[in-house]
Coordinates of C-alpha atoms in Angstrom, one line a residue:
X1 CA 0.0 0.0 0.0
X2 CA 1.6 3.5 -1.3
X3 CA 0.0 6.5 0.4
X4 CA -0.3 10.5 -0.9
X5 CA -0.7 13.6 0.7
X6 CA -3.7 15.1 -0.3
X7 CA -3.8 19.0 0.0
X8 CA -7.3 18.9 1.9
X9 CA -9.2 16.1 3.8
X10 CA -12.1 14.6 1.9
X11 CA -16.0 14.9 2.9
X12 CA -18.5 11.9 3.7
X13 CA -20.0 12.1 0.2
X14 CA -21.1 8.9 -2.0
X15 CA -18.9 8.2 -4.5
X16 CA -16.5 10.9 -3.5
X17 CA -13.4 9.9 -6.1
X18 CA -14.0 10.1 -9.7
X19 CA -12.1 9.5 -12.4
X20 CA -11.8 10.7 -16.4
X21 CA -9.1 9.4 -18.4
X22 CA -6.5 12.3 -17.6
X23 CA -8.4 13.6 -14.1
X24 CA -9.2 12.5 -10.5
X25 CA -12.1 14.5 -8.7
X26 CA -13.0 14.6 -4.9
X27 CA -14.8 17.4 -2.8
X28 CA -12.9 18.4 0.0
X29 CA -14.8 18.4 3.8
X30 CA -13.6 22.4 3.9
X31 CA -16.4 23.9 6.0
X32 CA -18.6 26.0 5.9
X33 CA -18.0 25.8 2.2
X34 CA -16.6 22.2 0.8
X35 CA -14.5 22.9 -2.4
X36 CA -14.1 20.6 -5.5
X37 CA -10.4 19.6 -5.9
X38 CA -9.1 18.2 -9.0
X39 CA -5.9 16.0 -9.2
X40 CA -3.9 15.3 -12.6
X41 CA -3.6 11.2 -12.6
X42 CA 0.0 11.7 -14.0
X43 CA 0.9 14.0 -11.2
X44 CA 0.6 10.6 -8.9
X45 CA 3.7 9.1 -10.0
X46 CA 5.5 12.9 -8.5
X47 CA 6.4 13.8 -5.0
X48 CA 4.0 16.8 -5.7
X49 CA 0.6 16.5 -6.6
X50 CA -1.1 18.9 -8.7
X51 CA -4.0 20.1 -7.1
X52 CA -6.5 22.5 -8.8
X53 CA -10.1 24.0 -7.7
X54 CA -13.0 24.1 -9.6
X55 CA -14.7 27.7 -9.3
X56 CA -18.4 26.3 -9.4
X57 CA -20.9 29.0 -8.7
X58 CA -22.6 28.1 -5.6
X59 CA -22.3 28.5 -2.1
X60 CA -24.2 24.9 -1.6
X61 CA -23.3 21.7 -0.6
X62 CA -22.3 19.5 -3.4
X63 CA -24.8 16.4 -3.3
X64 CA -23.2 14.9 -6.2
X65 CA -19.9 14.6 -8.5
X66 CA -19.3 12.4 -11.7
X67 CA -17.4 12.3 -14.9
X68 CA -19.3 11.1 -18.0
X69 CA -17.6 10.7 -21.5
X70 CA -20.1 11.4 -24.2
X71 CA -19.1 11.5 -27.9
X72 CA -15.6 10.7 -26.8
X73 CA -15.2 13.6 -24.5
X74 CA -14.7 13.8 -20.8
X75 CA -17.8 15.9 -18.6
X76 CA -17.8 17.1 -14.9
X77 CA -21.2 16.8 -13.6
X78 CA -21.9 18.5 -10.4
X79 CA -25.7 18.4 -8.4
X80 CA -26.6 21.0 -5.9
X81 CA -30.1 21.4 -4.5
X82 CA -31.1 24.3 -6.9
X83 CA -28.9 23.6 -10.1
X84 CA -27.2 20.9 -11.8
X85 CA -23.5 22.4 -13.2
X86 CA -21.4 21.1 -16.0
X87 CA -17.9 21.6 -16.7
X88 CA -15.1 20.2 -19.2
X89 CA -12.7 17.8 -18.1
X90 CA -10.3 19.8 -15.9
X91 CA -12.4 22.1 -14.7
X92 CA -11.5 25.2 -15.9
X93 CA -14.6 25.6 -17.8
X94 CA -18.3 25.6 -16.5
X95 CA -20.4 24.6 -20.5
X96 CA -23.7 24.7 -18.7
X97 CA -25.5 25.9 -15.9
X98 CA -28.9 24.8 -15.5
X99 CA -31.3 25.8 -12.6
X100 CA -33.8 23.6 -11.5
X101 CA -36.4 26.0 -12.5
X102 CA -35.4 25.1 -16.0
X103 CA -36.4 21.4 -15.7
X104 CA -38.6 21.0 -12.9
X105 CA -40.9 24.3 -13.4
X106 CA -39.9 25.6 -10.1
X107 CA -40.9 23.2 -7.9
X108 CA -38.5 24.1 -5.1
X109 CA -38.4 20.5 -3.2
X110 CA -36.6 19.1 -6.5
X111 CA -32.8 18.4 -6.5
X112 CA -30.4 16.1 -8.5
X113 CA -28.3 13.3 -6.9
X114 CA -27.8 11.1 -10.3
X115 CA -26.7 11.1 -13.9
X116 CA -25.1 8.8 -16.1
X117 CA -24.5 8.5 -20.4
X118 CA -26.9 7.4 -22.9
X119 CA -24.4 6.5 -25.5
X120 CA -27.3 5.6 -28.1
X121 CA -28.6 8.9 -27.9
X122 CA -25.6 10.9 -26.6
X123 CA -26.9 12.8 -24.1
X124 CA -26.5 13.2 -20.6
X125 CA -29.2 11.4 -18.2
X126 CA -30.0 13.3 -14.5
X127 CA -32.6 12.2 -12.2
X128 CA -34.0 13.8 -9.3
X129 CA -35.6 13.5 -5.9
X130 CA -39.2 13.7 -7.7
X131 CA -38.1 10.3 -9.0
X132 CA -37.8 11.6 -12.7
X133 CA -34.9 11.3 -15.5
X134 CA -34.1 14.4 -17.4
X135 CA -32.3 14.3 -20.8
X136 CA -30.0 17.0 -21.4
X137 CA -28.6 16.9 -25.1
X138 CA -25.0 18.0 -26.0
X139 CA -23.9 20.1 -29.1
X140 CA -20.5 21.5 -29.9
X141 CA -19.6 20.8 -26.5
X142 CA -22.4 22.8 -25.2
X143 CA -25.7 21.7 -23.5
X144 CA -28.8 23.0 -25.1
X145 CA -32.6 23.5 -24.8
X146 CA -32.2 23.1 -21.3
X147 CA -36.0 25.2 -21.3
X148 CA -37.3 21.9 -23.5
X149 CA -35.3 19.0 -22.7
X150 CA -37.5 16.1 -21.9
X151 CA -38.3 14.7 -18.2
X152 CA -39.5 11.8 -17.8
X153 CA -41.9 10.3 -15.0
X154 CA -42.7 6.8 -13.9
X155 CA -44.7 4.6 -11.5
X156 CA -41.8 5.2 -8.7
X157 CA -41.7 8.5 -7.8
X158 CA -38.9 8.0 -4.8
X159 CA -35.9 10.1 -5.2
X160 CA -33.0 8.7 -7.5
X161 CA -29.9 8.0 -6.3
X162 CA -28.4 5.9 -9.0
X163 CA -28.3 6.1 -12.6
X164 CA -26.7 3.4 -14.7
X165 CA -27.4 3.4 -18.4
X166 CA -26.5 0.7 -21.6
X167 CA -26.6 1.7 -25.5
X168 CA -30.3 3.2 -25.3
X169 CA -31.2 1.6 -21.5
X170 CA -31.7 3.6 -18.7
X171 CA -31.5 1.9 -14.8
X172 CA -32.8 4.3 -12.7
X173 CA -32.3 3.1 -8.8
X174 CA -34.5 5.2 -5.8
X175 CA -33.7 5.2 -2.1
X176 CA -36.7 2.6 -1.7
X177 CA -34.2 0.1 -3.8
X178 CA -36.4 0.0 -7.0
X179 CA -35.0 -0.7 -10.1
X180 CA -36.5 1.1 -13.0
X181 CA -35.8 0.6 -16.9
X182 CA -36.5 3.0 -19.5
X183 CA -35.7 3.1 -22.7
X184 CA -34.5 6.7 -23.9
X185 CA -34.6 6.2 -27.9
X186 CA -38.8 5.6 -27.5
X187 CA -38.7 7.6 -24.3
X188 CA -40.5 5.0 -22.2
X189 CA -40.8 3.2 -19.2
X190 CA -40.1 -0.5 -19.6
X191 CA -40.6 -2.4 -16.2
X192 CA -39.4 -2.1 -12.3
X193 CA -37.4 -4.4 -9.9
X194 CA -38.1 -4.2 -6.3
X195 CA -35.6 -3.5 -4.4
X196 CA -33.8 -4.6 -0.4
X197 CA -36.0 -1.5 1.2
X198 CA -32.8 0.6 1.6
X199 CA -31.5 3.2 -0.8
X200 CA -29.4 2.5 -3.5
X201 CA -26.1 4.6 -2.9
X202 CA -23.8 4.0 -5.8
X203 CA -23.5 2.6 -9.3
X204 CA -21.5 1.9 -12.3
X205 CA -22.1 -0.4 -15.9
X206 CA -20.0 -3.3 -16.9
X207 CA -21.0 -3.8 -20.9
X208 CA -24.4 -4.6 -20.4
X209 CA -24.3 -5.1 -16.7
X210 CA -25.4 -2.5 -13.7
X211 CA -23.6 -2.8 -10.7
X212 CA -25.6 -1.2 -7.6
X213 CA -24.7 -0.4 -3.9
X214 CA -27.0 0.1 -1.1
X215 CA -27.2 1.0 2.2
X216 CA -27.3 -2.6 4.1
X217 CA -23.9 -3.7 1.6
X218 CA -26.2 -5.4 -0.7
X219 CA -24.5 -5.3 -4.2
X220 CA -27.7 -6.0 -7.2
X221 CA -26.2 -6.7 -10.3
X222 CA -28.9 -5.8 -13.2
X223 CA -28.2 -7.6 -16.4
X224 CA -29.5 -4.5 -18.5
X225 CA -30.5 -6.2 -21.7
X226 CA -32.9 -8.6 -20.3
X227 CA -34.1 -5.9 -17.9
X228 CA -33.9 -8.4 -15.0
X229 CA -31.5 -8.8 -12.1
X230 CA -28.1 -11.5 -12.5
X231 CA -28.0 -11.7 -9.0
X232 CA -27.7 -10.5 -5.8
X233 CA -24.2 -9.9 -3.6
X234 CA -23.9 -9.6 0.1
X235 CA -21.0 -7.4 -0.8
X236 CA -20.5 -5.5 2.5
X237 CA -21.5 -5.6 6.2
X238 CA -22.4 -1.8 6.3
X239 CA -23.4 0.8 3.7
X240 CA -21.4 0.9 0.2
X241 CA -20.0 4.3 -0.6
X242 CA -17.9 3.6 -3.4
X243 CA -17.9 1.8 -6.4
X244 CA -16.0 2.1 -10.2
X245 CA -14.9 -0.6 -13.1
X246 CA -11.8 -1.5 -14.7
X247 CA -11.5 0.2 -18.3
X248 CA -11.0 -3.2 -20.3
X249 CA -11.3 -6.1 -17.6
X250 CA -14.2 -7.2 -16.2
X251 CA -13.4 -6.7 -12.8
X252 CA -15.4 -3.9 -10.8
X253 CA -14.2 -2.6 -6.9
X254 CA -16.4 -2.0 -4.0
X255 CA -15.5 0.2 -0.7
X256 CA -17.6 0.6 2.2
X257 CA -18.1 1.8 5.9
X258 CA -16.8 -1.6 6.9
X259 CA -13.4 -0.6 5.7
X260 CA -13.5 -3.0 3.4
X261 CA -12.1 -2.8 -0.1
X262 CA -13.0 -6.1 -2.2
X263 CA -12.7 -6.8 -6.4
X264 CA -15.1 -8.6 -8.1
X265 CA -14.8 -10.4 -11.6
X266 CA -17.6 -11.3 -14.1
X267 CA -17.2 -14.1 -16.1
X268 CA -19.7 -16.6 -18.0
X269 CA -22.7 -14.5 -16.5
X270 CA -21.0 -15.4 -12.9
X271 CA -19.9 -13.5 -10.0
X272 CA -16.6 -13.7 -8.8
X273 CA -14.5 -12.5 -5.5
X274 CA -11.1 -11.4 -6.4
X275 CA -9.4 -10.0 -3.4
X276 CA -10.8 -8.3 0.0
X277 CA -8.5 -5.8 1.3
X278 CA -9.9 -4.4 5.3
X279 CA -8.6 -0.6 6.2
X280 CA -8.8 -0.7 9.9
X281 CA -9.7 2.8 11.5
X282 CA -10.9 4.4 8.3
X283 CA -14.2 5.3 6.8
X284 CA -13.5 5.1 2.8
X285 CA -15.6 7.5 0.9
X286 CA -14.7 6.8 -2.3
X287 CA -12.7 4.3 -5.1
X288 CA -11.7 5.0 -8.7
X289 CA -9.3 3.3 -11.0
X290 CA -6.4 4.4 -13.2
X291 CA -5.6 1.5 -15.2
X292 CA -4.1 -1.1 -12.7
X293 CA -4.0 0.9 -9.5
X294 CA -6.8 1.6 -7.5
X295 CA -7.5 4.5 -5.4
X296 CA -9.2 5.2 -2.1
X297 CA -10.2 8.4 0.2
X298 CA -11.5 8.2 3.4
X299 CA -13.3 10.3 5.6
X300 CA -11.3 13.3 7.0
X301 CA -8.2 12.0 5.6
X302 CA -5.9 14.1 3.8
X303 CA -4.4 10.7 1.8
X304 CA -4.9 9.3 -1.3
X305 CA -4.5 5.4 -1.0
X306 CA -2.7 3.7 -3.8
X307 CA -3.4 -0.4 -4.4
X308 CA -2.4 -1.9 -7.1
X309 CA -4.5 -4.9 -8.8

């Protein structure tokens, strides 16, 4: 295990390490307002890492972080609780601002805690706490029509927490646990899973697989072309706060409050554990990958942990 200084401790945030190709991205616990900090992956192999802010214009607390690569290029996607912000790759760019009033019509108890990447349809997918999905459509790396993008609403309406997404499939997972498929090319809703009871707290897509956290350290893996679910994982003893996939292995990581680190492997349709790895005295907030290393944050650290596969 190799160990870096980060410049800042990290918050308790789902998910709170993301990665693009180039990019890592965390949001610091800075109070009473927590920055977004973004690390250059080749900066990791120097004694110095560089460290840069995003300028994001609010003043509230971030309730969610991701990269997405649509049409080959790298987004930031930041959620607040009245607008939903989106940046180029490092950061130095905002190429959208869009208010909730733009998508919800005001209603002032509507925030964003998901999104993922239609590929079919190259757009950006965001769901909300009204339990709908949003599509915001990209154009010369700009979002547009934010005024008439379409939002979508199904049987569910529980918040969204997860968003997971294959060619023109949509899994949208609430904080009850349901599962929900759409498809986004007929702008549909095709069927819904129930769910453990507990929310769904992070989520990534292997191919045509969704991988899904929750809150109890359940792990659901949806198989998202026969809209049904491969199986079910008792991943974790506590709740699952991290989660990403190897670029070209099929091999996905897991962290939770237990302190537990574990890989997974996919083969034939079958689950597989790979390695479990326990961080005693640390709550880990957060795992991403950069080809074979992975990387983990904890909770009020100022580290970076460094594994490699």
């Amino acid at each position: 295990m190799e160990t870096l200084s980060l410049p800042v401790s990290v918050s308790l945030l789902h998910s709170n390490l993301v990665a693009s190709d180039t990019t890592l991205a965390f949001v610091s616990n800075i109070k009473p307002n927590p920055q977004i900090h973004l690390l250059s992956l080749d900066s990791l192999k120097t004694p110095n890492l560089h460290n840069s802010l995003v300028k994001y214009k609010s003043e509230e607390e971030v309730l969610h972080i991701n990269y997405l690569k649509v049409n080959n290029k790298w987004y930031l996607i930041l959620g607040f609780y009245q607008s939903l912000q989106i940046w180029n790759e490092d950061g130095t760019r905002m190429l959208g601002y869009i208010s909730k009033d733009e998508i919800t019509g005001g209603d002032l108890e509507t925030y964003f805690i998901g999104s993922c990447c239609c590929e079919l349809i190259n757009s950006i997918v965001v769901g909300s706490s009204k339990g709908s999905i949003s599509i915001l459509n990209i154009s010369d790396e700009r979002l547009c029509n934010f005024s008439t993008s379409l939002t979508l609403y199904g049987k569910n309406r529980e918040p969204i927490s997860v968003l997971c997404s294959y060619k023109s499939f949509v899994l949208s997972v609430s904080e009850n646990g349901t599962g929900t498929f759409w498809n986004m090319e007929q702008k549909i809703e095709l069927n819904s899973l129930d769910g453990p009871g507990v929310s769904a707290t992070v989520g990534t897509n292997l191919k045509k697989f969704a991988i899904v956290g929750f809150g109890n350290g359940e792990v659901k893996v949806y198989n998202m072309k026969d809209k049904n679910i491969l199986c079910n994982i008792w991943a974790h003893t506590r709740w699952i706060t991290g989660i990403c996939k190897h670029a070209t292995r099929p091999i996905f990581i897991t962290c939770a409050e237990d302190g537990f680190v574990n890989i997974w492997a996919i083969r034939n349709g079958e689950i597989e554990t790979v390695s479990s790895k326990e961080y005693p005295h640390f709550l880990l907030t957060g795992v991403a990958l950069s080809k074979d290393t992975a990387m983990i944050v904890t909770y009020d650290r100022s580290k970076l942990i460094l594994e490699p596969l």
